[in-house]
Short mmCIF file of C-alpha atoms in Angstrom, two decimals:
data_model
loop_
_atom_site.label_atom_id
_atom_site.label_comp_id
_atom_site.label_asym_id
_atom_site.label_seq_id
_atom_site.Cartn_x
_atom_site.Cartn_y
_atom_site.Cartn_z
CA MET A 1022 -12.34 7.27 0.94
CA HIS A 1023 -15.80 5.88 0.24
CA ILE A 1024 -16.67 3.39 -2.47
CA LYS A 1025 -20.22 2.43 -3.34
CA LEU A 1026 -20.59 -1.25 -4.13
CA ARG A 1027 -23.47 -2.80 -6.05
CA TYR A 1028 -24.32 -6.45 -6.67
CA PHE A 1029 -26.92 -7.65 -9.15
CA ALA A 1030 -29.14 -10.65 -9.91
CA GLN A 1031 -28.15 -14.06 -8.47
CA LEU A 1032 -24.88 -12.58 -7.19
CA GLY A 1033 -26.71 -9.99 -5.05
CA GLU A 1034 -29.04 -12.70 -3.75
CA ALA A 1035 -26.15 -15.00 -2.87
CA LEU A 1036 -24.32 -12.20 -1.06
CA GLY A 1037 -27.50 -11.11 0.72
CA ARG A 1038 -27.26 -7.48 -0.36
CA SER A 1039 -27.66 -5.31 -3.43
CA GLU A 1040 -25.46 -2.44 -2.34
CA GLU A 1041 -23.23 -1.10 0.42
CA ILE A 1042 -20.84 1.75 1.14
CA LEU A 1043 -17.30 0.71 1.98
CA GLU A 1044 -14.86 2.97 3.78
CA LEU A 1045 -11.25 2.46 2.77
CA ALA A 1046 -8.29 3.82 4.72
CA GLY A 1047 -6.16 4.77 1.72
CA PRO A 1048 -5.63 4.36 -2.02
CA CYS A 1049 -6.97 1.09 -3.33
CA SER A 1050 -7.01 -0.77 -6.63
CA LEU A 1051 -9.91 -2.78 -7.95
CA SER A 1052 -7.96 -6.01 -7.47
CA SER A 1053 -7.16 -5.29 -3.82
CA LEU A 1054 -10.77 -4.25 -3.19
CA LYS A 1055 -11.87 -7.59 -4.64
CA GLU A 1056 -9.36 -9.45 -2.48
CA GLN A 1057 -10.67 -7.68 0.59
CA LEU A 1058 -14.27 -8.62 -0.27
CA ILE A 1059 -13.39 -12.24 -1.08
CA GLY A 1060 -11.67 -12.46 2.32
CA ARG A 1061 -14.93 -11.73 4.16
CA ASP A 1062 -16.08 -15.36 4.16
CA SER A 1063 -16.42 -18.34 1.86
CA GLY A 1064 -19.66 -17.06 0.28
CA TRP A 1065 -17.77 -14.07 -1.13
CA LYS A 1066 -15.48 -16.34 -3.17
CA LYS A 1067 -18.20 -16.05 -5.81
CA LEU A 1068 -16.69 -12.68 -6.77
CA SER A 1069 -13.61 -14.42 -8.12
CA GLU A 1070 -15.58 -16.65 -10.51
CA ALA A 1071 -14.48 -16.08 -14.10
CA HIS A 1072 -17.91 -15.14 -15.44
CA ILE A 1073 -18.51 -12.35 -12.88
CA LYS A 1074 -18.25 -8.96 -14.57
CA CYS A 1075 -17.24 -5.69 -13.03
CA ALA A 1076 -18.08 -2.07 -13.83
CA ILE A 1077 -16.57 1.09 -12.39
CA ASN A 1078 -18.87 4.10 -12.60
CA GLN A 1079 -21.19 2.20 -14.97
CA GLU A 1080 -18.38 1.27 -17.40
CA LEU A 1081 -17.33 -2.36 -17.82
CA VAL A 1082 -13.70 -2.94 -16.86
CA PHE A 1083 -11.55 -5.87 -17.91
CA THR A 1084 -8.27 -4.94 -16.26
CA ASP A 1085 -7.19 -3.66 -12.87
CA ALA A 1086 -7.77 0.03 -12.12
CA ALA A 1087 -7.11 2.54 -9.36
CA LEU A 1088 -10.21 3.53 -7.39
CA LYS A 1089 -10.95 7.04 -6.24
CA ASP A 1090 -13.22 8.52 -3.62
CA GLY A 1091 -16.88 8.31 -4.61
CA ASP A 1092 -16.43 5.61 -7.25
CA GLU A 1093 -19.24 3.13 -7.78
CA VAL A 1094 -18.08 -0.45 -8.32
CA ALA A 1095 -20.60 -3.03 -9.51
CA PHE A 1096 -20.29 -6.81 -9.74
CA PHE A 1097 -22.74 -8.91 -11.72
CA PRO A 1098 -23.24 -12.17 -13.62
CA PRO A 1099 -23.51 -12.24 -17.44
CA VAL A 1100 -26.51 -10.25 -18.65
CA THR A 1101 -29.68 -11.96 -19.87
CA GLY A 1102 -32.00 -9.22 -21.16
CA GLY A 1103 -33.67 -8.81 -24.53
CA MET B 61 -34.26 7.11 -28.90
CA ILE B 62 -34.13 4.77 -25.96
CA SER B 63 -36.54 4.02 -23.10
CA VAL B 64 -36.21 1.78 -20.06
CA GLN B 65 -39.64 1.48 -18.50
CA HIS B 66 -42.12 -0.82 -16.79
CA ASP B 67 -45.01 0.32 -18.97
CA ASP B 68 -46.01 -1.60 -22.08
CA PHE B 69 -45.50 -0.14 -25.56
CA SER B 70 -47.51 0.03 -28.78
CA ILE B 71 -45.77 -1.45 -31.83
CA SER B 72 -47.85 0.61 -34.24
CA ARG B 73 -47.12 3.84 -32.40
CA GLU B 74 -43.40 3.09 -32.44
CA CYS B 75 -43.50 2.34 -36.17
CA GLU B 76 -45.21 5.68 -36.76
CA TYR B 77 -42.36 7.35 -34.90
CA LEU B 78 -39.78 5.54 -37.05
CA VAL B 79 -41.24 6.29 -40.48
CA GLU B 80 -40.34 9.54 -42.16
CA PRO B 81 -43.06 9.72 -44.81
CA GLY B 82 -41.66 9.85 -48.34
CA ILE B 83 -38.10 9.28 -47.11
CA SER B 84 -38.19 5.96 -45.27
CA GLY B 85 -38.31 2.98 -47.60
CA ALA B 86 -38.01 0.33 -44.90
CA VAL B 87 -38.74 -0.24 -41.24
CA ALA B 88 -37.47 -3.37 -39.51
CA THR B 89 -38.57 -4.26 -36.00
CA PHE B 90 -37.88 -6.93 -33.42
CA VAL B 91 -40.18 -7.61 -30.47
CA GLY B 92 -39.26 -9.98 -27.64
CA TYR B 93 -41.92 -11.62 -25.42
CA VAL B 94 -42.05 -13.43 -22.08
CA ARG B 95 -42.30 -17.16 -22.79
CA GLN B 96 -44.06 -19.57 -20.48
CA PHE B 97 -41.36 -20.94 -18.17
CA SER B 98 -43.28 -22.89 -15.54
CA GLU B 99 -46.41 -24.95 -14.96
CA ASP B 100 -46.96 -22.89 -11.83
CA ARG B 101 -49.24 -20.02 -12.78
CA LYS B 102 -48.21 -18.05 -9.73
CA ALA B 103 -44.53 -18.09 -10.73
CA GLU B 104 -43.43 -14.53 -11.44
CA PHE B 105 -41.26 -13.19 -14.23
CA PHE B 106 -39.01 -10.33 -13.21
CA LEU B 107 -36.51 -8.11 -15.03
CA GLN B 108 -33.79 -6.40 -13.04
CA HIS B 109 -31.42 -3.82 -14.49
CA TYR B 110 -28.59 -1.50 -13.51
CA PRO B 111 -30.08 2.01 -13.71
CA SER B 112 -27.87 4.56 -15.49
CA MET B 113 -25.50 1.91 -16.87
CA THR B 114 -28.41 0.43 -18.84
CA GLU B 115 -29.18 3.75 -20.49
CA SER B 116 -25.56 4.51 -21.36
CA VAL B 117 -25.01 1.05 -22.88
CA LEU B 118 -28.20 1.31 -24.96
CA GLU B 119 -27.18 4.77 -26.20
CA LYS B 120 -23.77 3.43 -27.26
CA ILE B 121 -25.39 0.54 -29.13
CA GLU B 122 -27.70 2.97 -30.91
CA GLN B 123 -24.79 5.24 -31.88
CA ALA B 124 -22.79 2.27 -33.18
CA ALA B 125 -25.73 1.17 -35.35
CA HIS B 126 -25.92 4.67 -36.87
CA LYS B 127 -22.20 4.55 -37.54
CA ASN B 128 -22.40 1.14 -39.24
CA TRP B 129 -25.45 1.65 -41.46
CA PRO B 130 -27.24 4.55 -43.20
CA LEU B 131 -30.23 4.71 -40.84
CA GLN B 132 -32.88 7.32 -40.30
CA LYS B 133 -34.31 6.64 -36.86
CA THR B 134 -33.71 3.98 -34.23
CA ARG B 135 -35.87 3.08 -31.26
CA ILE B 136 -35.04 0.79 -28.35
CA ILE B 137 -37.53 0.11 -25.56
CA HIS B 138 -36.78 -2.37 -22.78
CA ARG B 139 -39.25 -3.12 -20.02
CA ILE B 140 -38.25 -3.81 -16.41
CA GLY B 141 -39.91 -5.11 -13.25
CA LYS B 142 -42.60 -7.75 -12.93
CA LEU B 143 -44.09 -8.93 -16.23
CA GLU B 144 -46.63 -11.60 -17.16
CA VAL B 145 -46.16 -14.56 -19.51
CA GLY B 146 -46.98 -13.42 -23.05
CA GLU B 147 -46.15 -9.76 -22.44
CA GLN B 148 -43.81 -7.72 -24.61
CA ILE B 149 -40.32 -7.26 -23.14
CA VAL B 150 -38.26 -5.44 -25.73
CA PHE B 151 -38.74 -3.41 -28.90
CA VAL B 152 -36.04 -2.63 -31.43
CA GLY B 153 -37.00 -0.67 -34.53
CA VAL B 154 -35.01 1.06 -37.25
CA SER B 155 -35.91 3.00 -40.37
CA ALA B 156 -33.78 3.36 -43.48
CA ALA B 157 -34.10 4.02 -47.20
CA HIS B 158 -33.60 0.35 -48.03
CA ARG B 159 -34.26 -3.00 -46.35
CA GLU B 160 -30.66 -4.28 -46.20
CA ALA B 161 -29.58 -1.63 -43.71
CA ALA B 162 -32.85 -1.88 -41.77
CA PHE B 163 -32.69 -5.68 -41.34
CA ALA B 164 -28.99 -5.73 -40.47
CA ALA B 165 -29.11 -2.84 -37.99
CA CYS B 166 -32.17 -4.25 -36.23
CA GLN B 167 -30.48 -7.61 -35.75
CA TYR B 168 -27.24 -5.93 -34.70
CA ILE B 169 -28.98 -3.89 -31.99
CA ILE B 170 -30.79 -6.85 -30.41
CA ASP B 171 -27.72 -9.13 -30.66
CA ILE B 172 -25.47 -6.60 -28.91
CA LEU B 173 -28.16 -5.63 -26.38
CA LYS B 174 -28.55 -9.25 -25.32
CA THR B 175 -24.89 -9.56 -24.35
CA GLN B 176 -24.00 -6.03 -23.19
CA ALA B 177 -26.99 -4.23 -21.69
CA PRO B 178 -27.19 -4.89 -17.93
CA PHE B 179 -30.58 -6.62 -17.66
CA TRP B 180 -31.19 -9.89 -15.82
CA LYS B 181 -34.27 -12.11 -16.15
CA LYS B 182 -35.68 -14.10 -13.28
CA GLU B 183 -38.19 -16.86 -13.99
CA GLY B 184 -39.90 -17.80 -10.75
CA GLU B 185 -37.07 -18.53 -8.30
CA ARG B 186 -34.50 -19.10 -11.03
CA TRP B 187 -32.25 -16.48 -12.62
CA VAL B 188 -31.88 -17.13 -16.36
CA GLU B 189 -28.42 -18.31 -17.41
CA ALA B 190 -26.59 -16.53 -20.22
CA ARG B 191 -26.37 -18.58 -23.42
CA GLU B 192 -23.23 -19.16 -25.45
CA LYS B 193 -25.31 -18.83 -28.64
CA ASP B 194 -26.05 -15.19 -27.73
CA ASN B 195 -22.35 -14.48 -27.22
CA GLN B 196 -21.54 -15.97 -30.61
CA ALA B 197 -24.23 -13.87 -32.31
CA ALA B 198 -22.79 -10.67 -30.80
CA GLU B 199 -19.20 -11.74 -31.46
CA LYS B 200 -19.95 -12.09 -35.18
CA TRP B 201 -20.89 -8.38 -35.41
CA LEU B 202 -18.01 -7.20 -33.24
CA THR B 203 -15.43 -9.11 -35.29
CA LYS B 204 -16.91 -7.56 -38.40
CA GLU B 205 -16.74 -4.04 -36.90
CA THR B 206 -13.05 -4.50 -36.05
CA ASN B 207 -12.29 -5.73 -39.58
CA ASP B 208 -14.20 -2.88 -41.20
CA ASP B 209 -12.28 -0.32 -39.15
CA ARG B 210 -8.96 -1.53 -40.55
#
């Protein structure tokens, strides 16, 4: 299945990308996706920082969730608009 | 009504939209501006957002304001992209029969927007850090909402 990943603000800059498509072999949860990303290299450890927020299909999530084909998962730092 | 746009907005035009002549007794507005952040005149101010999530969050905030107070119209405009020091960033306006609801709802909308709507400000090379004070301001409303629902 395919998951679209998006990274915003200083997180996207630190990771050197704002989005990517990830192909996963089988069913995957948000937590195992995160683990996989964090395992890429030391720079990706940023994703595990407590203040980093996560949204699945544009909805903030605070707990683990099962991902399905075509989902969009976004990671970003606390918002600073207004 | 909500808008996420690069273009500037006219406060007077937005107030005209909000007022229902003979029915509205009060309009409260909040306008946020780009403050000077650097001595370097070439330093750029930039606003990034998460398209589609931004709109859905702003719509939810607007709906919650209507649920919490007897309002007539609400208007949220947030600008994105490259802006200059001194420019308008955000407009929040509400109309109501009386000032209490108008003042409270206007403050509610901007307080919640600041902590929930996916916008990020960049001043020159530096991304702005979120402030605890903003979280506390939003938390105050959210605690109240939970208590009122009981």
